XYZ file of C-alpha atoms in Angstrom:
323
model
C 0.000 0.000 0.000
C 1.358 3.428 -0.950
C 2.428 5.918 1.671
C -0.271 8.388 0.598
C -2.950 5.744 1.090
C -1.658 4.893 4.536
C -1.551 8.555 5.559
C -4.981 9.348 4.106
C -6.640 6.316 5.672
C -5.030 7.059 9.047
C -6.253 10.668 8.941
C -9.794 9.692 7.936
C -10.117 6.931 10.512
C -8.349 8.952 13.201
C -10.704 11.905 12.711
C -13.665 9.518 12.759
C -12.441 7.941 16.000
C -12.185 11.301 17.772
C -15.315 12.983 16.398
C -17.535 9.888 16.345
C -16.564 8.642 19.807
C -17.056 12.052 21.451
C -20.316 12.860 19.636
C -21.921 9.483 20.301
C -20.751 9.505 23.912
C -22.374 12.920 24.390
C -25.662 11.601 22.998
C -25.591 8.461 25.178
C -24.520 10.097 28.455
C -26.810 13.126 28.135
C -29.772 10.884 27.349
C -29.407 8.687 30.425
C -28.475 11.571 32.739
C -31.295 13.964 31.851
C -34.115 11.817 30.444
C -36.615 10.768 33.089
C -39.308 9.929 30.518
C -37.772 7.848 27.726
C -39.643 7.450 24.480
C -39.301 4.139 22.586
C -38.017 5.897 19.470
C -35.315 7.584 21.548
C -34.265 4.290 23.134
C -33.888 2.635 19.734
C -31.793 5.560 18.493
C -29.600 5.491 21.608
C -29.024 1.763 21.074
C -27.946 2.621 17.540
C -25.674 5.300 18.974
C -24.043 2.693 21.240
C -23.231 0.598 18.158
C -21.811 3.704 16.451
C -19.680 4.488 19.504
C -18.239 0.966 19.520
C -17.484 1.236 15.800
C -15.473 4.418 16.395
C -13.833 3.456 19.692
C -13.126 -0.253 19.089
C -13.271 -1.197 15.422
C -11.641 1.774 13.701
C -8.398 1.605 15.743
C -8.081 -1.988 14.495
C -8.668 -0.686 10.975
C -5.844 1.862 11.305
C -3.456 -0.916 12.345
C -4.435 -2.890 9.232
C -3.706 0.072 6.939
C -0.329 0.696 8.563
C 0.680 -2.975 8.792
C -0.691 -4.822 5.710
C 1.210 -7.973 6.681
C -1.193 -8.386 9.578
C -3.567 -10.216 7.221
C -1.418 -13.299 7.953
C -2.130 -12.948 11.683
C -5.178 -15.177 11.979
C -6.189 -14.348 15.600
C -6.072 -10.612 14.846
C -8.054 -10.922 11.625
C -10.621 -13.154 13.336
C -11.069 -10.583 16.120
C -11.444 -7.807 13.578
C -13.953 -9.817 11.537
C -15.984 -10.575 14.675
C -16.183 -6.937 15.811
C -16.834 -5.663 12.298
C -19.635 -8.091 11.452
C -21.213 -7.851 14.911
C -21.312 -4.047 14.925
C -22.521 -3.844 11.329
C -25.350 -6.252 12.141
C -26.110 -4.302 15.331
C -26.447 -1.121 13.277
C -28.767 -2.790 10.792
C -30.802 -4.389 13.604
C -31.054 -0.965 15.250
C -32.357 0.572 12.027
C -34.845 -2.266 11.639
C -36.068 -1.746 15.224
C -36.477 2.005 14.672
C -38.454 1.352 11.494
C -40.628 -1.180 13.338
C -41.330 1.480 15.963
C -42.363 3.950 13.248
C -44.434 1.243 11.490
C -46.530 0.593 14.595
C -46.836 4.318 15.307
C -48.103 5.065 11.794
C -50.160 1.984 10.928
C -51.361 0.940 14.406
C -51.445 4.174 16.462
C -53.993 2.826 18.956
C -51.783 -0.195 19.679
C -48.605 1.880 19.982
C -49.195 2.829 23.623
C -49.677 -0.788 24.725
C -47.217 -2.565 22.423
C -44.208 -0.246 22.348
C -43.676 0.225 26.077
C -40.321 0.912 27.704
C -40.074 -2.700 28.883
C -40.896 -4.126 25.450
C -38.456 -1.710 23.865
C -35.685 -2.893 26.186
C -36.503 -6.510 25.292
C -36.360 -5.772 21.548
C -33.031 -3.976 21.940
C -31.595 -6.879 23.956
C -32.749 -9.394 21.353
C -31.225 -7.353 18.528
C -27.839 -7.254 20.291
C -27.933 -10.992 21.055
C -28.652 -11.688 17.380
C -25.828 -9.363 16.341
C -23.295 -11.123 18.573
C -24.542 -14.525 17.386
C -24.131 -13.570 13.719
C -20.629 -12.271 14.502
C -19.735 -15.650 15.996
C -21.313 -17.533 13.090
C -19.262 -15.449 10.664
C -16.086 -16.934 12.202
C -17.205 -20.472 11.439
C -15.175 -22.537 8.997
C -18.387 -23.990 7.570
C -19.441 -22.195 4.348
C -23.108 -22.975 5.050
C -22.996 -21.257 8.450
C -21.307 -18.193 6.957
C -23.916 -18.005 4.216
C -26.698 -18.040 6.839
C -25.063 -15.153 8.741
C -24.537 -13.117 5.556
C -28.039 -13.916 4.299
C -29.567 -12.557 7.518
C -27.727 -9.238 7.161
C -28.555 -9.011 3.461
C -32.273 -9.520 4.112
C -32.247 -6.710 6.687
C -30.424 -4.344 4.319
C -33.025 -5.003 1.619
C -35.973 -4.852 4.028
C -35.111 -1.529 5.707
C -35.585 0.824 2.706
C -38.738 -1.042 1.610
C -40.240 -0.794 5.088
C -39.343 2.852 5.487
C -40.759 3.662 2.038
C -44.128 2.234 3.079
C -43.969 4.097 6.410
C -43.129 7.417 4.780
C -45.888 7.076 2.180
C -48.523 6.317 4.815
C -47.248 9.099 7.105
C -47.595 11.662 4.321
C -51.081 10.387 3.491
C -52.234 10.668 7.114
C -50.628 14.073 7.594
C -52.204 15.355 4.378
C -55.624 14.162 5.577
C -55.188 15.878 8.960
C -54.043 19.104 7.315
C -56.946 19.089 4.854
C -59.380 18.758 7.724
C -57.771 21.329 9.999
C -56.932 23.877 7.284
C -60.262 23.768 5.450
C -60.975 27.225 4.073
C -57.512 28.576 4.897
C -55.777 30.608 2.230
C -52.261 29.771 3.345
C -51.296 26.088 3.303
C -48.366 24.635 5.293
C -45.024 23.949 3.756
C -44.350 20.448 2.366
C -41.750 19.775 5.022
C -44.523 19.680 7.648
C -46.404 16.849 5.939
C -44.684 14.174 8.015
C -43.825 14.037 11.698
C -40.397 14.885 13.048
C -39.529 11.388 14.211
C -40.302 9.824 10.830
C -38.257 12.458 8.989
C -35.337 12.018 11.382
C -35.401 8.233 11.078
C -35.556 8.568 7.298
C -32.431 10.716 7.259
C -30.615 8.127 9.394
C -31.723 5.329 7.037
C -30.602 7.200 3.913
C -27.166 8.175 5.251
C -26.537 4.667 6.606
C -27.359 2.965 3.323
C -25.290 5.477 1.332
C -22.253 5.039 3.582
C -22.464 1.258 3.497
C -23.218 1.130 -0.237
C -19.559 0.515 -1.276
C -19.374 -2.522 1.005
C -22.794 -3.761 -0.147
C -21.702 -3.568 -3.798
C -18.210 -4.950 -3.143
C -18.987 -8.590 -4.136
C -19.939 -7.383 -7.634
C -16.379 -6.079 -8.183
C -14.537 -8.879 -6.412
C -13.659 -10.654 -9.675
C -11.589 -7.629 -10.786
C -9.205 -8.001 -7.826
C -6.373 -10.469 -8.327
C -4.304 -10.664 -5.147
C -5.223 -11.032 -1.479
C -3.577 -7.681 -0.753
C -5.794 -5.908 -3.283
C -8.902 -7.610 -1.905
C -8.126 -6.673 1.699
C -7.187 -3.112 0.750
C -10.481 -2.665 -1.121
C -12.446 -4.086 1.805
C -10.709 -1.742 4.259
C -11.550 1.298 2.131
C -15.178 0.188 1.804
C -15.407 -0.349 5.551
C -13.831 3.076 6.167
C -16.638 4.643 4.116
C -19.171 2.712 6.171
C -17.610 3.816 9.446
C -18.097 7.463 8.478
C -21.790 6.862 9.096
C -21.027 6.396 12.792
C -19.837 10.020 12.889
C -22.831 11.381 11.001
C -25.647 9.798 13.021
C -25.187 11.745 16.300
C -25.327 15.036 14.384
C -28.585 13.902 12.765
C -30.018 13.182 16.230
C -28.851 16.616 17.369
C -30.358 18.340 14.332
C -33.654 16.461 14.021
C -34.621 15.637 17.618
C -35.084 18.548 20.013
C -34.858 16.356 23.113
C -31.384 15.124 22.162
C -30.430 18.737 21.457
C -31.651 19.903 24.869
C -29.941 17.022 26.662
C -26.602 17.696 24.985
C -27.025 21.377 25.827
C -27.614 20.579 29.497
C -24.614 18.251 29.584
C -22.445 20.896 27.908
C -23.488 23.424 30.533
C -22.810 20.916 33.276
C -19.217 20.325 32.119
C -18.627 24.048 31.680
C -19.193 24.589 27.949
C -21.808 27.299 28.338
C -23.997 28.390 25.440
C -22.246 26.280 22.774
C -22.541 28.043 19.443
C -25.394 30.155 20.814
C -27.757 27.199 20.392
C -28.433 26.468 24.077
C -30.218 28.936 26.365
C -28.878 29.420 29.881
C -32.135 28.262 31.463
C -33.604 25.606 29.219
C -36.609 24.962 31.482
C -37.517 28.619 31.846
C -40.499 28.579 29.490
C -41.724 25.095 30.277
C -45.414 25.029 31.168
C -46.604 22.214 33.413
C -50.058 20.688 32.760
C -52.887 21.529 35.168
C -52.976 19.349 38.271
C -56.559 18.351 37.585
C -55.770 17.113 34.089
C -56.221 13.392 33.396
C -52.771 11.689 33.642
C -53.652 9.349 30.783
C -54.426 12.255 28.476
C -51.133 13.919 29.441
C -49.209 10.745 28.577
C -51.098 10.404 25.287
C -50.369 13.998 24.336
C -46.703 13.634 25.273
C -46.221 10.588 23.072
C -48.433 12.013 20.356
C -45.976 14.880 19.915
C -43.648 12.371 18.257
C -46.332 11.342 15.783
C -47.918 14.563 14.572
C -46.307 17.915 14.035
C -48.626 20.890 13.811
C -48.439 22.686 10.453
C -46.815 26.089 10.470
C -48.299 28.474 7.890
C -45.884 30.409 5.734
C -45.708 34.128 6.288
C -47.534 36.115 3.665
């Protein structure tokens, strides 16, 4: 491998390690420190953030060593460890995306079942199952049996194909429902809401995560189609490492999507930044975040308060454009 490739790969992966680890750690810590009421969608995204943190903090340092020491491909224990962590964390990311899309599917198609099905306990069970499956597929990938490896790869491939199809159906139905609500509520109004308000915030945020993840992992997904053009083991491993580097960039992007699309993550990171002494970062965080918070009346039905609180994730009120 040329010196310029080694330097470039080390810079890219090194920057990803620093930025991705810190950003994901901020999301994870701030969520568990400041969130007393945890929404299922948030829990699924935090689980995904844990996978992203492990990619940056554990897997990418191993990747840098591979770029700087190509002869390490002959070190079987090292390569097996790297393959285990890589396949496990990739599957964990895809399982996390599938779980988030399942959450949105129930919220959009079965809104009356959402409160009883997607509870905090059930969410924790789904997250635990997804991680167990991810670790199991990582172990299966180390098997010397070709059949076992095919099963592990087939599982991941099915998820990769299923995620965009599932999200496409969710997004289409969300727009249809939002359009119906807007037509009913804005009947007779001269000014109609902007198109960006036709779907709820959570669905739009999840969609952005899905799109960026699939784009970043696209080189690795398409890699088998170009495998026949590579002649030597060194060329094959080098191509795989570059494809994986592109995929790892996604682990840096996701926390910024959470920060941009989800106000609760933004507030939590702001509170944590103030706590550790980084006051008013970039002018985005007010000094007293809870200053304008209005508590519900004491006499209000607790069930209706809980329904309204969760419903805020599902429907975003249209904002008319200024005339």
